Amino acid sequence: MSRAGREYPDRPWVGVGVVVWQGERVLLIRRGRAPRLGQWGLPGGAQSAGETLFEAAVREVLEETGLEVVPHAVVTALDSISRDDAGNVQFHYTLVEVVAECGPGEPVAADDAMDARWVPADRVGDLVEWDETVRVIEMSREFRASGFQYGGFSDAGG
């Protein structure tokens, strides 16, 4: 997907973040592009036209880590807004956070990920700087524990 217009946009971009679980470990990537260059976070990226949220989630994780995942549900949505030194909106994403599961396998950083690794869920805060990411991971943990028993979102692809 082209990155044209993402910096200093005239509207928010829709992106997907993916909380990928393998047992009690969570998949983190180290970002290779702005915004949050060099920071640890969730795999994800912009949704393409004609692509469902779950399709975007599967594609982004595969592109960034080489892993295949099964998305289960939307956990939450949030805004990621970055401003430059003059206070202008440099990046604005509306992020839809999806929880997914992954079978055996180790991630290999690719695309716009500088690094990728499995991290025990209780150690995520040691690497992740953005509090929202930590909050979303905790929400997804609770959602998994409930057997995915809330919400009404369906990825029907309409």
PDB file of C-alpha atoms in Angstrom:
ATOM      1  CA  MET A   1       0.000   0.000   0.000  1.00  0.00           C
ATOM      2  CA  SER A   2       1.277   3.491  -0.800  1.00  0.00           C
ATOM      3  CA  ARG A   3       2.326   5.652   2.115  1.00  0.00           C
ATOM      4  CA  ALA A   4       1.318   8.813   0.207  1.00  0.00           C
ATOM      5  CA  GLY A   5      -0.724  11.220   2.267  1.00  0.00           C
ATOM      6  CA  ARG A   6      -0.125   9.538   5.625  1.00  0.00           C
ATOM      7  CA  GLU A   7       2.157  12.296   6.853  1.00  0.00           C
ATOM      8  CA  TYR A   8       0.246  15.553   7.447  1.00  0.00           C
ATOM      9  CA  PRO A   9      -3.053  13.960   6.387  1.00  0.00           C
ATOM     10  CA  ASP A  10      -6.301  15.806   5.748  1.00  0.00           C
ATOM     11  CA  ARG A  11      -8.221  12.950   7.407  1.00  0.00           C
ATOM     12  CA  PRO A  12      -7.449  10.039   9.723  1.00  0.00           C
ATOM     13  CA  TRP A  13      -6.257   6.746   8.249  1.00  0.00           C
ATOM     14  CA  VAL A  14      -7.920   3.525   9.400  1.00  0.00           C
ATOM     15  CA  GLY A  15      -5.376   1.107  10.750  1.00  0.00           C
ATOM     16  CA  VAL A  16      -5.466  -2.233  12.473  1.00  0.00           C
ATOM     17  CA  GLY A  17      -3.371  -3.280  15.454  1.00  0.00           C
ATOM     18  CA  VAL A  18      -3.139  -6.976  16.246  1.00  0.00           C
ATOM     19  CA  VAL A  19      -2.671  -8.474  19.701  1.00  0.00           C
ATOM     20  CA  VAL A  20      -1.291 -11.887  18.757  1.00  0.00           C
ATOM     21  CA  TRP A  21      -1.216 -14.533  21.475  1.00  0.00           C
ATOM     22  CA  GLN A  22       0.784 -17.745  21.544  1.00  0.00           C
ATOM     23  CA  GLY A  23      -0.077 -19.344  24.862  1.00  0.00           C
ATOM     24  CA  GLU A  24       0.732 -16.663  27.442  1.00  0.00           C
ATOM     25  CA  ARG A  25       3.109 -14.762  25.175  1.00  0.00           C
ATOM     26  CA  VAL A  26       2.308 -11.698  23.066  1.00  0.00           C
ATOM     27  CA  LEU A  27       3.906 -10.797  19.739  1.00  0.00           C
ATOM     28  CA  LEU A  28       5.669  -7.421  19.682  1.00  0.00           C
ATOM     29  CA  ILE A  29       7.452  -5.674  16.839  1.00  0.00           C
ATOM     30  CA  ARG A  30       9.968  -2.846  16.931  1.00  0.00           C
ATOM     31  CA  ARG A  31       8.744  -0.199  14.513  1.00  0.00           C
ATOM     32  CA  GLY A  32      10.966   0.632  11.552  1.00  0.00           C
ATOM     33  CA  ARG A  33       8.949   3.668  10.425  1.00  0.00           C
ATOM     34  CA  ALA A  34       7.342   6.751  11.921  1.00  0.00           C
ATOM     35  CA  PRO A  35       5.238   7.257  13.867  1.00  0.00           C
ATOM     36  CA  ARG A  36       6.884   5.734  16.954  1.00  0.00           C
ATOM     37  CA  LEU A  37      10.035   4.794  15.025  1.00  0.00           C
ATOM     38  CA  GLY A  38      12.167   2.386  17.061  1.00  0.00           C
ATOM     39  CA  GLN A  39       9.479   1.746  19.678  1.00  0.00           C
ATOM     40  CA  TRP A  40       8.038  -1.650  20.541  1.00  0.00           C
ATOM     41  CA  GLY A  41       4.366  -2.176  19.795  1.00  0.00           C
ATOM     42  CA  LEU A  42       1.807  -4.392  18.150  1.00  0.00           C
ATOM     43  CA  PRO A  43       2.036  -5.506  14.538  1.00  0.00           C
ATOM     44  CA  GLY A  44      -0.394  -3.726  12.282  1.00  0.00           C
ATOM     45  CA  GLY A  45      -0.855  -1.048   9.692  1.00  0.00           C
ATOM     46  CA  ALA A  46      -3.251   0.678   7.343  1.00  0.00           C
ATOM     47  CA  GLN A  47      -6.283  -1.135   6.041  1.00  0.00           C
ATOM     48  CA  SER A  48      -6.492  -1.351   2.237  1.00  0.00           C
ATOM     49  CA  ALA A  49      -9.610  -0.528   0.231  1.00  0.00           C
ATOM     50  CA  GLY A  50     -11.758  -3.625  -0.203  1.00  0.00           C
ATOM     51  CA  GLU A  51     -10.080  -5.400   2.713  1.00  0.00           C
ATOM     52  CA  THR A  52     -11.935  -6.382   5.884  1.00  0.00           C
ATOM     53  CA  LEU A  53     -10.423  -5.642   9.282  1.00  0.00           C
ATOM     54  CA  PHE A  54      -9.608  -9.303   9.810  1.00  0.00           C
ATOM     55  CA  GLU A  55      -8.010  -9.590   6.365  1.00  0.00           C
ATOM     56  CA  ALA A  56      -5.887  -6.530   7.150  1.00  0.00           C
ATOM     57  CA  ALA A  57      -4.886  -8.058  10.496  1.00  0.00           C
ATOM     58  CA  VAL A  58      -3.795 -11.338   8.897  1.00  0.00           C
ATOM     59  CA  ARG A  59      -1.897  -9.536   6.107  1.00  0.00           C
ATOM     60  CA  GLU A  60      -0.080  -7.104   8.397  1.00  0.00           C
ATOM     61  CA  VAL A  61       1.116  -9.805  10.811  1.00  0.00           C
ATOM     62  CA  LEU A  62       2.287 -11.969   7.908  1.00  0.00           C
ATOM     63  CA  GLU A  63       4.115  -9.045   6.248  1.00  0.00           C
ATOM     64  CA  GLU A  64       5.818  -7.891   9.442  1.00  0.00           C
ATOM     65  CA  THR A  65       6.651 -11.239  11.067  1.00  0.00           C
ATOM     66  CA  GLY A  66       6.046 -14.112   8.645  1.00  0.00           C
ATOM     67  CA  LEU A  67       3.500 -15.634  11.033  1.00  0.00           C
ATOM     68  CA  GLU A  68      -0.003 -16.762  10.140  1.00  0.00           C
ATOM     69  CA  VAL A  69      -2.702 -15.871  12.642  1.00  0.00           C
ATOM     70  CA  VAL A  70      -6.380 -16.489  13.245  1.00  0.00           C
ATOM     71  CA  PRO A  71      -8.202 -13.296  14.256  1.00  0.00           C
ATOM     72  CA  HIS A  72     -11.026 -13.707  16.748  1.00  0.00           C
ATOM     73  CA  ALA A  73     -12.556 -10.358  17.599  1.00  0.00           C
ATOM     74  CA  VAL A  74     -12.243  -6.605  17.806  1.00  0.00           C
ATOM     75  CA  VAL A  75     -11.064  -5.578  21.270  1.00  0.00           C
ATOM     76  CA  THR A  76     -11.354  -1.779  21.033  1.00  0.00           C
ATOM     77  CA  ALA A  77     -10.700   1.239  18.840  1.00  0.00           C
ATOM     78  CA  LEU A  78      -8.510   4.224  19.649  1.00  0.00           C
ATOM     79  CA  ASP A  79      -6.812   7.234  18.094  1.00  0.00           C
ATOM     80  CA  SER A  80      -3.099   7.605  17.509  1.00  0.00           C
ATOM     81  CA  ILE A  81      -2.337  11.272  16.826  1.00  0.00           C
ATOM     82  CA  SER A  82       1.232  12.549  16.511  1.00  0.00           C
ATOM     83  CA  ARG A  83       2.018  16.255  16.276  1.00  0.00           C
ATOM     84  CA  ASP A  84       5.165  17.966  15.043  1.00  0.00           C
ATOM     85  CA  ASP A  85       7.062  20.618  17.026  1.00  0.00           C
ATOM     86  CA  ALA A  86       4.745  23.346  15.697  1.00  0.00           C
ATOM     87  CA  GLY A  87       1.671  21.449  16.913  1.00  0.00           C
ATOM     88  CA  ASN A  88       0.487  20.373  13.457  1.00  0.00           C
ATOM     89  CA  VAL A  89      -1.003  16.899  13.069  1.00  0.00           C
ATOM     90  CA  GLN A  90       1.783  14.872  11.484  1.00  0.00           C
ATOM     91  CA  PHE A  91       0.093  11.455  11.696  1.00  0.00           C
ATOM     92  CA  HIS A  92      -3.475  10.498  12.605  1.00  0.00           C
ATOM     93  CA  TYR A  93      -4.675   6.911  12.676  1.00  0.00           C
ATOM     94  CA  THR A  94      -7.931   5.503  13.967  1.00  0.00           C
ATOM     95  CA  LEU A  95      -6.758   2.096  15.144  1.00  0.00           C
ATOM     96  CA  VAL A  96      -9.049  -0.891  15.428  1.00  0.00           C
ATOM     97  CA  GLU A  97      -7.422  -3.398  17.770  1.00  0.00           C
ATOM     98  CA  VAL A  98      -7.981  -7.081  16.978  1.00  0.00           C
ATOM     99  CA  VAL A  99      -7.110 -10.112  19.111  1.00  0.00           C
ATOM    100  CA  ALA A 100      -5.669 -13.134  17.295  1.00  0.00           C
ATOM    101  CA  GLU A 101      -4.063 -16.476  18.061  1.00  0.00           C
ATOM    102  CA  CYS A 102      -0.962 -18.012  16.531  1.00  0.00           C
ATOM    103  CA  GLY A 103       0.224 -21.596  16.520  1.00  0.00           C
ATOM    104  CA  PRO A 104       3.855 -22.676  16.868  1.00  0.00           C
ATOM    105  CA  GLY A 105       6.456 -20.545  15.155  1.00  0.00           C
ATOM    106  CA  GLU A 106       8.975 -17.802  15.706  1.00  0.00           C
ATOM    107  CA  PRO A 107       8.623 -14.349  14.176  1.00  0.00           C
ATOM    108  CA  VAL A 108      11.099 -12.995  11.639  1.00  0.00           C
ATOM    109  CA  ALA A 109      11.105  -9.203  11.331  1.00  0.00           C
ATOM    110  CA  ALA A 110      10.266  -7.984   7.833  1.00  0.00           C
ATOM    111  CA  ASP A 111       8.570  -5.107   5.987  1.00  0.00           C
ATOM    112  CA  ASP A 112       8.483  -2.128   8.379  1.00  0.00           C
ATOM    113  CA  ALA A 113       9.412  -4.100  11.526  1.00  0.00           C
ATOM    114  CA  MET A 114      13.030  -3.766  12.724  1.00  0.00           C
ATOM    115  CA  ASP A 115      12.644  -6.642  15.173  1.00  0.00           C
ATOM    116  CA  ALA A 116       9.918  -9.043  16.272  1.00  0.00           C
ATOM    117  CA  ARG A 117       9.663 -11.314  19.282  1.00  0.00           C
ATOM    118  CA  TRP A 118       7.387 -13.178  21.634  1.00  0.00           C
ATOM    119  CA  VAL A 119       7.200 -11.551  25.057  1.00  0.00           C
ATOM    120  CA  PRO A 120       5.605 -12.996  28.199  1.00  0.00           C
ATOM    121  CA  ALA A 121       2.403 -11.017  28.734  1.00  0.00           C
ATOM    122  CA  ASP A 122       3.479  -9.922  32.211  1.00  0.00           C
ATOM    123  CA  ARG A 123       6.710  -8.388  30.770  1.00  0.00           C
ATOM    124  CA  VAL A 124       5.173  -6.289  27.975  1.00  0.00           C
ATOM    125  CA  GLY A 125       5.487  -3.109  30.042  1.00  0.00           C
ATOM    126  CA  ASP A 126       9.277  -3.576  30.115  1.00  0.00           C
ATOM    127  CA  LEU A 127       9.477  -2.905  26.351  1.00  0.00           C
ATOM    128  CA  VAL A 128       6.375  -0.967  25.329  1.00  0.00           C
ATOM    129  CA  GLU A 129       6.441   2.819  25.793  1.00  0.00           C
ATOM    130  CA  TRP A 130       2.898   3.697  24.694  1.00  0.00           C
ATOM    131  CA  ASP A 131       0.483   3.136  27.589  1.00  0.00           C
ATOM    132  CA  GLU A 132      -2.401   2.490  25.181  1.00  0.00           C
ATOM    133  CA  THR A 133      -0.631  -0.609  23.845  1.00  0.00           C
ATOM    134  CA  VAL A 134      -0.251  -2.020  27.351  1.00  0.00           C
ATOM    135  CA  ARG A 135      -3.928  -1.267  28.045  1.00  0.00           C
ATOM    136  CA  VAL A 136      -5.076  -2.959  24.815  1.00  0.00           C
ATOM    137  CA  ILE A 137      -3.016  -6.068  25.566  1.00  0.00           C
ATOM    138  CA  GLU A 138      -4.559  -6.289  29.033  1.00  0.00           C
ATOM    139  CA  MET A 139      -8.048  -5.850  27.553  1.00  0.00           C
ATOM    140  CA  SER A 140      -7.356  -8.654  25.085  1.00  0.00           C
ATOM    141  CA  ARG A 141      -6.140 -10.913  27.901  1.00  0.00           C
ATOM    142  CA  GLU A 142      -9.413 -10.371  29.779  1.00  0.00           C
ATOM    143  CA  PHE A 143     -11.391 -10.908  26.587  1.00  0.00           C
ATOM    144  CA  ARG A 144      -9.593 -14.214  25.929  1.00  0.00           C
ATOM    145  CA  ALA A 145     -10.247 -15.324  29.516  1.00  0.00           C
ATOM    146  CA  SER A 146     -13.978 -14.653  29.017  1.00  0.00           C
ATOM    147  CA  GLY A 147     -14.028 -16.927  25.969  1.00  0.00           C
ATOM    148  CA  PHE A 148     -14.603 -13.887  23.732  1.00  0.00           C
ATOM    149  CA  GLN A 149     -18.018 -13.351  25.334  1.00  0.00           C
ATOM    150  CA  TYR A 150     -18.937  -9.779  24.514  1.00  0.00           C
ATOM    151  CA  GLY A 151     -19.582  -7.476  21.627  1.00  0.00           C
ATOM    152  CA  GLY A 152     -21.442  -7.935  18.420  1.00  0.00           C
ATOM    153  CA  PHE A 153     -18.816  -7.248  15.771  1.00  0.00           C
ATOM    154  CA  SER A 154     -18.773  -9.606  12.843  1.00  0.00           C
ATOM    155  CA  ASP A 155     -16.245  -9.560  10.032  1.00  0.00           C
ATOM    156  CA  ALA A 156     -18.894 -10.351   7.438  1.00  0.00           C
ATOM    157  CA  GLY A 157     -17.061  -8.393   4.762  1.00  0.00           C
ATOM    158  CA  GLY A 158     -20.340  -6.906   3.560  1.00  0.00           C
TER     159      GLY A 158
END
